[in-house]
Amino acid sequence: LAHQTDDIFETGGASALLLGGNGFLGRHLAKALSARGVSVRIYGRGAHRETEADYTYVQGDFATGEGLAEALNDVDIVYHLISTTIPSTSNADPLFDTQSNVGGTLRLLEQMKATGVNRIVFTSSGGTVYGNPNIVPVPEDHPLQPLCSYGVVKVAIECYLRLYSSLHGLNATVLRLANPFGPGNARIGVQGVIPTLFAKIAERAPIEIWGDGSVVRDYIYVDDAVDAMLQAASWSGFRLYNVGSGVGHSLLEIMRTVERTTGLTANAVFQHARSFDVNEIYLDISKITSETTWRPRVSLDAGCQLLWSAMR
Amino acid sequence: LAHQTDDIFETGGASALLLGGNGFLGRHLAKALSARGVSVRIYGRGAHRETEADYTYVQGDFATGEGLAEALNDVDIVYHLISTTIPSTSNADPLFDTQSNVGGTLRLLEQMKATGVNRIVFTSSGGTVYGNPNIVPVPEDHPLQPLCSYGVVKVAIECYLRLYSSLHGLNATVLRLANPFGPGNARIGVQGVIPTLFAKIAERAPIEIWGDGSVVRDYIYVDDAVDAMLQAASWSGFRLYNVGSGVGHSLLEIMRTVERTTGLTANAVFQHARSFDVNEIYLDISKITSETTWRPRVSLDAGCQLLWSAMR
């Protein structure tokens, strides 16, 4: 295994800053870090509204850099999970997208350099940076041809992390995540496909399927994604990995899994396909599994059972 | 040959806007367009200072977008050759680099969309977008791992051109250029290796060689680069090509060629290698030569003779 270093959380007393720590993934990560004895500081626009006793909060706007300097004070590692946009709306204003997110990340990197914080883990987007893949599973060295500004921004940020690692010795890990799912999606409004299907089937509501349901995606259980983020804290140099389940599932397979898990029957309503959807994408995870000890542990079935238990 | 369309300059009366048209490449392109009957409008910060009767000028700052709307009025095609930075200094302020160049390009694209200008040719950088290549000659689908902010910016602009082509039907060509050389470099201060060697050998001045002179680069004669830019005007959809000579030359080979061309002997002074230099890079041009009629026509020897004739 290449470049493994000591676990930076092992000795205790470590401190992590989570940019976007109030999101779905951030909440799970915060909990896992806290359980390992890491002091968790959460930065974001809503950070003042949702205070929990276990964490400290710095309220700020990533688009302007407000509050970032304060947030960086005395932290050992930064988890960069923040974005001012989401994929489906990012094309409406690419200028804002790049100025706020690429610009925001560069302000962050300059402040990290100035304050000596030399460790960052960035969640990139396995579903958008490749665009419509020539091959599945898609490996990391596949051409990057994003079909939304959100993906272009992720590509640019990845490049800058590699550059700062090369120029300034930054320890930077890029994780190109598949679609994470698990308990808690619903709380923040961006549910994702799997929790949406569970919610609709539980309400006996019609389930809209775009196209014929053959669209294939990569779904990773949130604990597996968090596990990769925890391990990445101790890696050195620049590293970039796909983090997915290793398998693709069609929307119809997801629906059948949800039916099996709940014992209920879905009321599927088929709609016209959306032209901007990539037909099939899932990630080649052989690089991370060969270079590190990380593996996806939770299958789609097991993850759906955990999610359904939590929802009931 | 794929996607060839009619020559948009054939019928006469066409109008081209050159962003950065006062640079080395821009001057050659302006001259070639003008010779084909195309009306040439030049946009840039220095555009008001260097007026030539054959062209019209719009003075503006790409970093703020000043003057762009006026410059776009009634043009058929935009040649985007402008940059607010150069590779060697871009790392000093990546935030300015991305805000001015990626931001500037997005403002440009939005204004093109608003005014119905749907054709653009962008000169990307074959020498910086790949970083340190795993293989030479380097093909277009090689991973993009730039070692300077200038290269990151080029990658992001390429991605946005592909995106606008996909979303809005923009006809966009990206030309990843090798190092262009030819008469006229000296006029604007950024000479490049070849004109510098000619100037120094002519003055009997010492020639500083970094490292052992084994560093290999791809040098393309300016007329060949301009020819690709002229042809690209008529291509449709999104296209991306390496544009190089097809061969690599070491610095020592360049020095020997300059000696042979001038009949003079170089006074070489060897210096320590610069750590940030890529050792060997030249471009695989099989994609453009198989999909279009473009070929590099001028060899290093012939180009050096043309340059030396022009200098004397």
PDB file of N, CA and C in Angstrom, chain A residues 266-303:
ATOM      1  N   ALA A 266     -44.484  -0.615  -5.737  1.00  0.00           N
ATOM      2  CA  ALA A 266     -44.341   0.751  -6.260  1.00  0.00           C
ATOM      3  C   ALA A 266     -45.394   1.029  -7.325  1.00  0.00           C
ATOM      4  N   ASN A 267     -45.886   2.256  -7.332  1.00  0.00           N
ATOM      5  CA  ASN A 267     -46.813   2.715  -8.354  1.00  0.00           C
ATOM      6  C   ASN A 267     -46.028   3.589  -9.340  1.00  0.00           C
ATOM      7  N   ALA A 268     -45.375   2.918 -10.322  1.00  0.00           N
ATOM      8  CA  ALA A 268     -44.447   3.629 -11.214  1.00  0.00           C
ATOM      9  C   ALA A 268     -45.194   4.315 -12.352  1.00  0.00           C
ATOM     10  N   VAL A 269     -44.842   5.584 -12.609  1.00  0.00           N
ATOM     11  CA  VAL A 269     -45.401   6.335 -13.730  1.00  0.00           C
ATOM     12  C   VAL A 269     -44.235   6.731 -14.635  1.00  0.00           C
ATOM     13  N   PHE A 270     -44.248   6.193 -15.853  1.00  0.00           N
ATOM     14  CA  PHE A 270     -43.097   6.448 -16.727  1.00  0.00           C
ATOM     15  C   PHE A 270     -43.266   7.772 -17.468  1.00  0.00           C
ATOM     16  N   GLN A 271     -42.203   8.584 -17.478  1.00  0.00           N
ATOM     17  CA  GLN A 271     -42.206   9.905 -18.114  1.00  0.00           C
ATOM     18  C   GLN A 271     -41.172   9.917 -19.236  1.00  0.00           C
ATOM     19  N   HIS A 272     -41.236  10.969 -20.075  1.00  0.00           N
ATOM     20  CA  HIS A 272     -40.209  11.117 -21.108  1.00  0.00           C
ATOM     21  C   HIS A 272     -38.822  11.237 -20.481  1.00  0.00           C
ATOM     22  N   ALA A 273     -37.842  10.671 -21.155  1.00  0.00           N
ATOM     23  CA  ALA A 273     -36.454  10.776 -20.693  1.00  0.00           C
ATOM     24  C   ALA A 273     -36.010  12.237 -20.734  1.00  0.00           C
ATOM     25  N   ARG A 274     -35.144  12.621 -19.807  1.00  0.00           N
ATOM     26  CA  ARG A 274     -34.562  13.969 -19.840  1.00  0.00           C
ATOM     27  C   ARG A 274     -33.296  13.911 -20.689  1.00  0.00           C
ATOM     28  N   SER A 275     -33.180  14.829 -21.637  1.00  0.00           N
ATOM     29  CA  SER A 275     -32.105  14.741 -22.635  1.00  0.00           C
ATOM     30  C   SER A 275     -30.720  14.892 -22.013  1.00  0.00           C
ATOM     31  N   PHE A 276     -30.636  15.577 -20.860  1.00  0.00           N
ATOM     32  CA  PHE A 276     -29.310  15.843 -20.312  1.00  0.00           C
ATOM     33  C   PHE A 276     -28.802  14.707 -19.429  1.00  0.00           C
ATOM     34  N   ASP A 277     -29.599  13.663 -19.245  1.00  0.00           N
ATOM     35  CA  ASP A 277     -29.127  12.577 -18.389  1.00  0.00           C
ATOM     36  C   ASP A 277     -28.128  11.677 -19.107  1.00  0.00           C
ATOM     37  N   VAL A 278     -27.032  11.399 -18.435  1.00  0.00           N
ATOM     38  CA  VAL A 278     -26.086  10.391 -18.904  1.00  0.00           C
ATOM     39  C   VAL A 278     -26.767   9.034 -18.736  1.00  0.00           C
ATOM     40  N   ASN A 279     -26.645   8.142 -19.718  1.00  0.00           N
ATOM     41  CA  ASN A 279     -27.395   6.894 -19.646  1.00  0.00           C
ATOM     42  C   ASN A 279     -26.842   5.908 -18.621  1.00  0.00           C
ATOM     43  N   GLU A 280     -25.547   5.735 -18.643  1.00  0.00           N
ATOM     44  CA  GLU A 280     -24.971   4.735 -17.739  1.00  0.00           C
ATOM     45  C   GLU A 280     -23.639   5.227 -17.205  1.00  0.00           C
ATOM     46  N   ILE A 281     -23.506   5.314 -15.904  1.00  0.00           N
ATOM     47  CA  ILE A 281     -22.194   5.612 -15.335  1.00  0.00           C
ATOM     48  C   ILE A 281     -22.052   4.933 -13.975  1.00  0.00           C
ATOM     49  N   TYR A 282     -20.948   4.245 -13.812  1.00  0.00           N
ATOM     50  CA  TYR A 282     -20.510   3.837 -12.475  1.00  0.00           C
ATOM     51  C   TYR A 282     -18.993   3.796 -12.470  1.00  0.00           C
ATOM     52  N   LEU A 283     -18.410   3.864 -11.290  1.00  0.00           N
ATOM     53  CA  LEU A 283     -16.995   4.172 -11.152  1.00  0.00           C
ATOM     54  C   LEU A 283     -16.120   2.930 -11.010  1.00  0.00           C
ATOM     55  N   ASP A 284     -14.982   2.967 -11.677  1.00  0.00           N
ATOM     56  CA  ASP A 284     -13.947   1.949 -11.493  1.00  0.00           C
ATOM     57  C   ASP A 284     -13.204   2.285 -10.195  1.00  0.00           C
ATOM     58  N   ILE A 285     -13.291   1.386  -9.210  1.00  0.00           N
ATOM     59  CA  ILE A 285     -12.667   1.683  -7.913  1.00  0.00           C
ATOM     60  C   ILE A 285     -11.409   0.852  -7.678  1.00  0.00           C
ATOM     61  N   SER A 286     -10.841   0.328  -8.768  1.00  0.00           N
ATOM     62  CA  SER A 286      -9.662  -0.542  -8.579  1.00  0.00           C
ATOM     63  C   SER A 286      -8.443   0.243  -8.078  1.00  0.00           C
ATOM     64  N   LYS A 287      -8.369   1.548  -8.371  1.00  0.00           N
ATOM     65  CA  LYS A 287      -7.208   2.312  -7.925  1.00  0.00           C
ATOM     66  C   LYS A 287      -7.202   2.441  -6.396  1.00  0.00           C
ATOM     67  N   ILE A 288      -8.307   2.857  -5.824  1.00  0.00           N
ATOM     68  CA  ILE A 288      -8.328   3.035  -4.365  1.00  0.00           C
ATOM     69  C   ILE A 288      -8.244   1.686  -3.646  1.00  0.00           C
ATOM     70  N   THR A 289      -8.860   0.640  -4.204  1.00  0.00           N
ATOM     71  CA  THR A 289      -8.812  -0.645  -3.497  1.00  0.00           C
ATOM     72  C   THR A 289      -7.441  -1.308  -3.619  1.00  0.00           C
ATOM     73  N   SER A 290      -6.678  -0.953  -4.666  1.00  0.00           N
ATOM     74  CA  SER A 290      -5.336  -1.544  -4.770  1.00  0.00           C
ATOM     75  C   SER A 290      -4.298  -0.736  -3.988  1.00  0.00           C
ATOM     76  N   GLU A 291      -4.519   0.573  -3.826  1.00  0.00           N
ATOM     77  CA  GLU A 291      -3.518   1.415  -3.167  1.00  0.00           C
ATOM     78  C   GLU A 291      -3.795   1.663  -1.690  1.00  0.00           C
ATOM     79  N   THR A 292      -5.001   1.348  -1.224  1.00  0.00           N
ATOM     80  CA  THR A 292      -5.350   1.605   0.178  1.00  0.00           C
ATOM     81  C   THR A 292      -6.134   0.413   0.728  1.00  0.00           C
ATOM     82  N   THR A 293      -6.446   0.478   2.012  1.00  0.00           N
ATOM     83  CA  THR A 293      -7.230  -0.606   2.625  1.00  0.00           C
ATOM     84  C   THR A 293      -8.735  -0.357   2.514  1.00  0.00           C
ATOM     85  N   TRP A 294      -9.130   0.774   1.944  1.00  0.00           N
ATOM     86  CA  TRP A 294     -10.558   1.083   1.840  1.00  0.00           C
ATOM     87  C   TRP A 294     -11.283   0.125   0.900  1.00  0.00           C
ATOM     88  N   ARG A 295     -12.440  -0.314   1.304  1.00  0.00           N
ATOM     89  CA  ARG A 295     -13.328  -1.109   0.457  1.00  0.00           C
ATOM     90  C   ARG A 295     -14.756  -0.646   0.707  1.00  0.00           C
ATOM     91  N   PRO A 296     -15.647  -0.725  -0.282  1.00  0.00           N
ATOM     92  CA  PRO A 296     -17.068  -0.534   0.036  1.00  0.00           C
ATOM     93  C   PRO A 296     -17.549  -1.768   0.805  1.00  0.00           C
ATOM     94  N   ARG A 297     -18.213  -1.549   1.959  1.00  0.00           N
ATOM     95  CA  ARG A 297     -18.599  -2.669   2.831  1.00  0.00           C
ATOM     96  C   ARG A 297     -20.094  -2.956   2.776  1.00  0.00           C
ATOM     97  N   VAL A 298     -20.871  -1.938   2.411  1.00  0.00           N
ATOM     98  CA  VAL A 298     -22.326  -2.061   2.519  1.00  0.00           C
ATOM     99  C   VAL A 298     -22.940  -2.164   1.119  1.00  0.00           C
ATOM    100  N   SER A 299     -23.596  -3.284   0.857  1.00  0.00           N
ATOM    101  CA  SER A 299     -24.233  -3.486  -0.450  1.00  0.00           C
ATOM    102  C   SER A 299     -25.462  -2.607  -0.585  1.00  0.00           C
ATOM    103  N   LEU A 300     -25.994  -2.518  -1.799  1.00  0.00           N
ATOM    104  CA  LEU A 300     -27.233  -1.766  -2.019  1.00  0.00           C
ATOM    105  C   LEU A 300     -28.351  -2.324  -1.141  1.00  0.00           C
ATOM    106  N   ASP A 301     -28.491  -3.642  -1.102  1.00  0.00           N
ATOM    107  CA  ASP A 301     -29.539  -4.267  -0.287  1.00  0.00           C
ATOM    108  C   ASP A 301     -29.390  -3.919   1.190  1.00  0.00           C
ATOM    109  N   ALA A 302     -28.176  -4.100   1.698  1.00  0.00           N
ATOM    110  CA  ALA A 302     -27.931  -3.837   3.126  1.00  0.00           C
ATOM    111  C   ALA A 302     -28.147  -2.358   3.432  1.00  0.00           C
ATOM    112  N   GLY A 303     -27.682  -1.486   2.528  1.00  0.00           N
ATOM    113  CA  GLY A 303     -27.850  -0.045   2.725  1.00  0.00           C
ATOM    114  C   GLY A 303     -29.312   0.353   2.731  1.00  0.00           C
TER     115      GLY A 303
END
